[in-house]
Short mmCIF file of C-alpha atoms (C1' of nucleotides) in Angstrom, two decimals:
data_model
loop_
_atom_site.label_atom_id
_atom_site.label_comp_id
_atom_site.label_asym_id
_atom_site.label_seq_id
_atom_site.Cartn_x
_atom_site.Cartn_y
_atom_site.Cartn_z
CA MET A 1 0.00 0.00 0.00
CA ARG A 2 1.15 3.50 -0.75
CA ILE A 3 0.82 6.48 1.49
CA ARG A 4 -2.49 7.77 0.07
CA ASP A 5 -4.14 4.38 0.59
CA VAL A 6 -3.05 4.30 4.19
CA ALA A 7 -4.20 7.89 4.64
CA ALA A 8 -7.60 6.95 3.20
CA THR A 9 -8.08 3.86 5.35
CA THR A 10 -6.76 5.31 8.61
CA GLY A 11 -8.10 8.85 8.27
CA LEU A 12 -4.63 10.20 9.03
CA SER A 13 -3.09 12.61 6.53
CA ALA A 14 -0.09 11.67 4.44
CA HIS A 15 1.74 14.48 6.24
CA THR A 16 0.97 12.88 9.57
CA LEU A 17 2.10 9.44 8.42
CA ARG A 18 5.47 10.85 7.30
CA TRP A 19 5.75 12.70 10.57
CA TYR A 20 4.96 9.49 12.50
CA GLU A 21 7.86 7.84 10.73
CA LYS A 22 10.17 10.76 11.39
CA ILE A 23 9.55 10.73 15.13
CA GLY A 24 9.91 6.96 15.36
CA LEU A 25 6.29 5.92 15.72
CA LEU A 26 6.47 4.02 12.46
CA ARG A 27 9.66 2.05 12.02
CA SER A 28 11.34 0.53 9.00
CA VAL A 29 8.73 1.51 6.45
CA GLU A 30 9.80 -0.03 3.14
CA ARG A 31 10.38 1.94 -0.07
CA ASP A 32 9.96 1.04 -3.73
CA ARG A 33 12.80 1.81 -6.10
CA GLY A 34 11.44 5.30 -6.58
CA GLY A 35 11.86 5.92 -2.85
CA ARG A 36 8.11 5.89 -2.17
CA ARG A 37 6.83 4.38 1.05
CA LEU A 38 5.21 0.95 0.94
CA PHE A 39 3.10 0.09 3.97
CA THR A 40 2.28 -3.47 5.03
CA GLN A 41 -0.76 -4.95 6.74
CA ASP A 42 1.31 -5.01 9.92
CA ASP A 43 1.83 -1.27 9.61
CA LEU A 44 -1.94 -0.85 9.30
CA ARG A 45 -2.61 -2.94 12.39
CA TRP A 46 -0.02 -0.93 14.30
CA LEU A 47 -1.61 2.34 13.17
CA GLU A 48 -4.96 1.06 14.34
CA PHE A 49 -3.46 0.19 17.70
CA ILE A 50 -1.72 3.51 18.24
CA GLY A 51 -4.87 5.21 16.99
CA ARG A 52 -6.65 3.76 19.98
CA LEU A 53 -3.84 4.82 22.32
CA ARG A 54 -4.17 8.32 20.91
CA GLU A 55 -7.89 8.28 21.37
CA MET A 56 -7.11 7.53 25.00
CA ASP A 57 -4.83 10.60 25.05
CA MET A 58 -1.56 8.77 25.37
CA PRO A 59 1.17 11.31 24.67
CA VAL A 60 3.07 10.70 21.44
CA ARG A 61 6.31 10.45 23.45
CA GLU A 62 4.96 7.47 25.30
CA MET A 63 3.78 5.80 22.13
CA VAL A 64 7.25 6.27 20.70
CA ARG A 65 8.65 4.62 23.82
CA TYR A 66 6.30 1.70 23.29
CA ALA A 67 7.37 1.48 19.65
CA GLU A 68 11.01 1.36 20.71
CA LEU A 69 10.36 -1.42 23.19
CA ARG A 70 8.41 -3.33 20.57
CA GLU A 71 11.29 -3.08 18.14
CA ARG A 72 13.94 -4.00 20.67
CA GLY A 73 11.88 -6.99 21.74
CA GLU A 74 11.27 -8.33 18.23
CA GLN A 75 13.33 -11.49 18.68
CA GLY A 76 13.09 -11.95 22.42
CA ASP A 77 10.73 -11.17 25.23
CA ALA A 78 13.05 -8.89 27.10
CA THR A 79 10.66 -5.97 26.78
CA LEU A 80 7.34 -7.75 27.33
CA ALA A 81 6.99 -6.75 30.97
CA ALA A 82 8.03 -3.17 30.23
CA ARG A 83 5.43 -2.87 27.49
CA ARG A 84 2.73 -4.36 29.68
CA GLU A 85 3.60 -1.96 32.48
CA LEU A 86 3.47 0.98 30.13
CA LEU A 87 0.01 -0.03 28.99
CA GLU A 88 -1.16 -0.70 32.52
CA GLY A 89 0.03 2.71 33.62
CA HIS A 90 -1.99 4.25 30.87
CA ARG A 91 -5.03 2.14 31.61
CA GLN A 92 -4.98 3.48 35.13
CA ARG A 93 -4.88 7.07 33.89
CA VAL A 94 -7.76 6.43 31.52
CA ARG A 95 -9.84 4.95 34.32
CA GLU A 96 -9.22 8.01 36.48
CA ARG A 97 -10.06 10.27 33.59
CA MET A 98 -13.34 8.46 33.01
CA ASP A 99 -14.20 8.72 36.69
CA ARG A 100 -13.59 12.47 36.64
CA LEU A 101 -15.61 12.84 33.47
CA ALA A 102 -18.50 10.95 35.03
CA ALA A 103 -18.40 13.17 38.11
CA CYS A 104 -18.36 16.34 36.03
CA LEU A 105 -21.16 15.02 33.88
CA THR A 106 -23.35 14.63 36.96
CA HIS A 107 -22.81 18.29 37.83
CA LEU A 108 -23.51 19.25 34.25
CA ASP A 109 -26.76 17.29 34.22
CA ASP A 110 -27.81 19.09 37.41
CA LYS A 111 -27.06 22.42 35.80
CA ILE A 112 -29.04 21.55 32.70
CA ALA A 113 -31.95 20.43 34.88
CA TRP A 114 -31.77 23.79 36.66
CA TYR A 115 -31.98 25.63 33.32
CA ARG A 116 -35.01 23.56 32.34
CA GLY A 117 -36.62 24.54 35.63
CA GLN A 118 -35.99 28.23 34.94
CA GLU A 119 -37.47 27.98 31.49
CA ASP A 120 -40.55 26.13 32.79
CA ASP A 121 -41.14 28.82 35.43
CA HIS A 122 -41.38 31.35 32.67
CA ALA A 123 -43.56 29.29 30.38
CA MET B 1 -9.76 37.86 47.90
CA ARG B 2 -6.64 38.78 46.04
CA ILE B 3 -5.17 36.94 43.12
CA ARG B 4 -2.79 34.75 45.08
CA ASP B 5 -5.61 33.50 47.31
CA VAL B 6 -7.69 32.56 44.30
CA ALA B 7 -4.66 30.91 42.74
CA ALA B 8 -4.13 28.90 45.92
CA THR B 9 -7.73 27.77 46.26
CA THR B 10 -8.38 26.98 42.60
CA GLY B 11 -5.00 25.58 41.67
CA LEU B 12 -4.85 27.96 38.72
CA SER B 13 -1.83 30.23 38.44
CA ALA B 14 -2.10 34.01 38.86
CA HIS B 15 -0.93 34.23 35.25
CA THR B 16 -3.83 32.07 34.14
CA LEU B 17 -6.35 34.10 36.14
CA ARG B 18 -5.19 37.32 34.51
CA TRP B 19 -5.31 35.61 31.15
CA TYR B 20 -8.86 34.38 31.85
CA GLU B 21 -9.88 37.95 32.47
CA LYS B 22 -8.14 39.18 29.36
CA ILE B 23 -9.94 36.71 27.09
CA GLY B 24 -13.30 37.40 28.69
CA LEU B 25 -13.71 34.29 30.76
CA LEU B 26 -13.75 36.37 33.93
CA ARG B 27 -15.78 39.54 33.62
CA SER B 28 -15.88 42.70 35.68
CA VAL B 29 -13.29 41.71 38.26
CA GLU B 30 -13.15 44.53 40.82
CA ARG B 31 -9.96 46.41 41.74
CA ASP B 32 -8.81 48.06 44.96
CA ARG B 33 -7.49 51.63 44.81
CA GLY B 34 -4.05 50.28 43.98
CA GLY B 35 -5.46 48.63 40.89
CA ARG B 36 -5.16 45.11 42.30
CA ARG B 37 -7.81 42.53 41.49
CA LEU B 38 -10.38 41.67 44.13
CA PHE B 39 -12.24 38.42 43.54
CA THR B 40 -15.63 37.63 45.05
CA GLN B 41 -17.20 34.36 46.18
CA ASP B 42 -19.21 34.46 42.96
CA ASP B 43 -15.99 34.58 40.98
CA LEU B 44 -14.80 31.52 42.87
CA ARG B 45 -17.99 29.62 42.12
CA TRP B 46 -17.71 30.57 38.49
CA LEU B 47 -14.09 29.38 38.38
CA GLU B 48 -15.15 26.11 39.93
CA PHE B 49 -17.82 25.74 37.27
CA ILE B 50 -15.59 26.51 34.32
CA GLY B 51 -12.95 24.28 35.90
CA ARG B 52 -15.37 21.41 35.44
CA LEU B 53 -16.13 22.43 31.87
CA ARG B 54 -12.41 22.49 31.22
CA GLU B 55 -12.00 19.07 32.79
CA MET B 56 -14.60 17.92 30.28
CA ASP B 57 -12.43 19.44 27.52
CA MET B 58 -14.72 22.25 26.60
CA PRO B 59 -12.69 24.61 24.39
CA VAL B 60 -11.93 27.96 26.00
CA ARG B 61 -13.71 29.68 23.10
CA GLU B 62 -16.93 27.97 24.02
CA MET B 63 -16.56 28.84 27.68
CA VAL B 64 -16.09 32.45 26.68
CA ARG B 65 -19.27 32.22 24.64
CA TYR B 66 -21.08 30.87 27.70
CA ALA B 67 -19.64 33.71 29.79
CA GLU B 68 -20.93 36.25 27.29
CA LEU B 69 -24.42 34.77 27.33
CA ARG B 70 -24.37 34.73 31.10
CA GLU B 71 -23.48 38.41 31.21
CA ARG B 72 -25.99 39.43 28.58
CA GLY B 73 -28.70 37.53 30.45
CA GLU B 74 -27.99 39.03 33.87
CA GLN B 75 -31.25 40.93 34.08
CA GLY B 76 -33.46 38.83 31.86
CA ASP B 77 -33.74 35.28 30.74
CA ALA B 78 -33.17 35.95 27.09
CA THR B 79 -30.10 33.74 27.03
CA LEU B 80 -31.30 30.89 29.24
CA ALA B 81 -32.20 28.58 26.38
CA ALA B 82 -28.98 29.38 24.52
CA ARG B 83 -26.91 28.57 27.58
CA ARG B 84 -28.78 25.34 28.20
CA GLU B 85 -28.30 24.31 24.58
CA LEU B 86 -24.61 25.06 24.76
CA LEU B 87 -24.28 22.85 27.82
CA GLU B 88 -26.42 20.11 26.30
CA GLY B 89 -24.26 20.10 23.19
CA HIS B 90 -21.23 19.63 25.31
CA ARG B 91 -22.85 16.94 27.42
CA GLN B 92 -23.49 14.98 24.25
CA ARG B 93 -19.84 15.27 23.22
CA VAL B 94 -18.68 14.14 26.65
CA ARG B 95 -20.98 11.12 26.51
CA GLU B 96 -19.58 10.14 23.12
CA ARG B 97 -16.06 10.64 24.38
CA MET B 98 -16.71 8.38 27.36
CA ASP B 99 -18.17 5.72 25.11
CA ARG B 100 -15.10 5.80 22.91
CA LEU B 101 -12.82 5.69 25.92
CA ALA B 102 -14.71 2.68 27.27
CA ALA B 103 -14.39 0.88 23.93
CA CYS B 104 -10.65 1.60 23.71
CA LEU B 105 -10.20 0.50 27.27
CA THR B 106 -11.68 -2.90 26.44
CA HIS B 107 -9.13 -3.36 23.67
CA LEU B 108 -6.38 -2.21 26.01
CA ASP B 109 -7.44 -4.70 28.66
CA ASP B 110 -7.36 -7.47 26.05
CA LYS B 111 -3.86 -6.44 25.06
CA ILE B 112 -2.69 -6.40 28.65
CA ALA B 113 -4.21 -9.85 29.17
CA TRP B 114 -2.30 -11.05 26.11
CA TYR B 115 0.97 -9.74 27.57
CA ARG B 116 0.26 -11.52 30.84
CA GLY B 117 -0.30 -14.73 28.86
CA GLN B 118 3.06 -14.31 27.12
CA GLU B 119 4.84 -13.75 30.38
CA ASP B 120 3.19 -16.79 31.99
CA ASP B 121 4.21 -19.00 29.05
CA HIS B 122 7.80 -18.12 29.78
CA ALA B 123 7.60 -18.50 33.53
"C1'" DC C 1 12.27 56.78 54.52
"C1'" DT C 2 13.57 52.58 52.71
"C1'" DA C 3 13.32 47.93 51.40
"C1'" DC C 4 10.76 44.46 49.54
"C1'" DA C 5 7.09 41.38 48.39
"C1'" DA C 6 3.20 41.25 45.65
"C1'" DG C 7 0.73 43.17 42.42
"C1'" DT C 8 0.08 45.61 37.52
"C1'" DT C 9 0.49 45.77 32.11
"C1'" DG C 10 1.77 44.25 27.46
"C1'" DG C 11 3.82 41.16 24.80
"C1'" DA C 12 6.82 37.25 23.77
"C1'" DG C 13 7.71 32.25 24.41
"C1'" DT C 14 6.50 27.15 25.20
"C1'" DG C 15 4.97 22.32 24.30
"C1'" DC C 16 2.02 19.54 21.91
"C1'" DG C 17 0.34 17.46 17.77
"C1'" DC C 18 0.00 18.20 13.80
"C1'" DT C 19 -0.20 20.97 9.12
"C1'" DC C 20 1.54 23.26 5.33
"C1'" DG C 21 4.79 25.05 1.72
"C1'" DA C 22 8.74 24.92 -1.37
"C1'" DA C 23 11.51 22.63 -4.34
"C1'" DG C 24 12.57 18.68 -6.45
"C1'" DT C 25 11.91 13.43 -8.23
"C1'" DC C 26 9.59 9.67 -10.31
"C1'" DA C 27 6.55 6.87 -13.20
"C1'" DA C 28 2.41 6.08 -15.78
"C1'" DG C 29 -0.59 7.80 -19.70
"C1'" DC C 30 -0.92 10.07 -24.06
"C1'" DG D 1 9.40 12.44 -25.10
"C1'" DC D 2 6.26 15.26 -22.39
"C1'" DT D 3 2.88 16.24 -19.14
"C1'" DT D 4 0.64 15.30 -14.98
"C1'" DG D 5 0.14 14.21 -10.44
"C1'" DA D 6 1.50 11.66 -6.55
"C1'" DC D 7 5.29 11.23 -4.22
"C1'" DT D 8 10.00 12.81 -1.75
"C1'" DT D 9 12.76 15.81 1.93
"C1'" DC D 10 13.37 19.65 4.94
"C1'" DG D 11 11.90 23.13 7.57
"C1'" DA D 12 8.63 26.60 8.84
"C1'" DG D 13 3.97 27.70 10.70
"C1'" DC D 14 -0.37 27.01 13.34
"C1'" DG D 15 -3.97 26.63 17.13
"C1'" DC D 16 -4.55 25.76 21.68
"C1'" DA D 17 -3.97 26.75 26.48
"C1'" DC D 18 -1.25 28.47 28.96
"C1'" DT D 19 3.47 30.38 30.90
"C1'" DC D 20 6.89 33.56 31.49
"C1'" DC D 21 9.43 37.99 31.17
"C1'" DA D 22 10.43 42.97 31.61
"C1'" DA D 23 9.40 47.10 33.40
"C1'" DC D 24 6.78 49.42 36.47
"C1'" DT D 25 3.57 50.62 40.68
"C1'" DT D 26 1.72 49.75 45.32
"C1'" DG D 27 1.26 48.85 50.13
"C1'" DT D 28 3.10 47.05 54.31
"C1'" DA D 29 6.95 46.24 57.79
"C1'" DG D 30 11.05 47.83 60.02
#
DNA sequence: CTACAAGTTGGAGTGCGCTCGAAGTCAAGC
DNA sequence: GCTTGACTTCGAGCGCACTCCAACTTGTAG
């Protein structure tokens, strides 16, 4: 797959995909003889995965760290525990975030209910 | 209350409080004869409120819009519906965000479980 | 009266995550 | 062979939400 195909299927821009490679989020992307990037199915799966991490607000720096561990651990399992811990740390943060969102949402619902009350009084 | 007190109780910096005033998020903050800001209990409640909106990732622009409506509606209720709609719109976005977070979290939990499996295989 | 902390203003700078532009290369269609 | 358009690299620019700096004024304590 070439860059525009990946852009189309992931929703990321070609600019962003090149930038991901530059910062080390995408590693060892192949080229054809013209120097154009060729993405594999594995690359797509990886982009899907980091897309979810991003959706959970993982900082790009941390994703790059995960990518590094993944590459270093290609042949062995030396980095398995480190990767799991990184993900667990993030899971914890997401849980806390969701809890805070839920709490704020309760307040917001109260406020909206109050506005409805005001409007009814004047109806 | 002076700016440092508000900074201490809200956790916002004095810089940020001045900036909030500049962009119109805080309106009509009083001054003493030396020109120093004097915040009221109402200001504190307002800061608490917008703190929650911020925690729910409402853009500052939208909070400013809410602040404007609130000021325009001080004497009447002309802006009540508009304010309620603004909040309802944001509530909807927060709900969607939480749903997406929950979905991502499920994937993340699966991934973490997979890592645990790998580590156990090698134990 | 002096020293000094805490405030004031306006404007510049920061970190993040892209996003865009310029200048050049490559390959497929006519 | 020439045009067209998608690609390449490098580096600059942007929007957001602050964050900090410089230069100055104010009010309190010794």
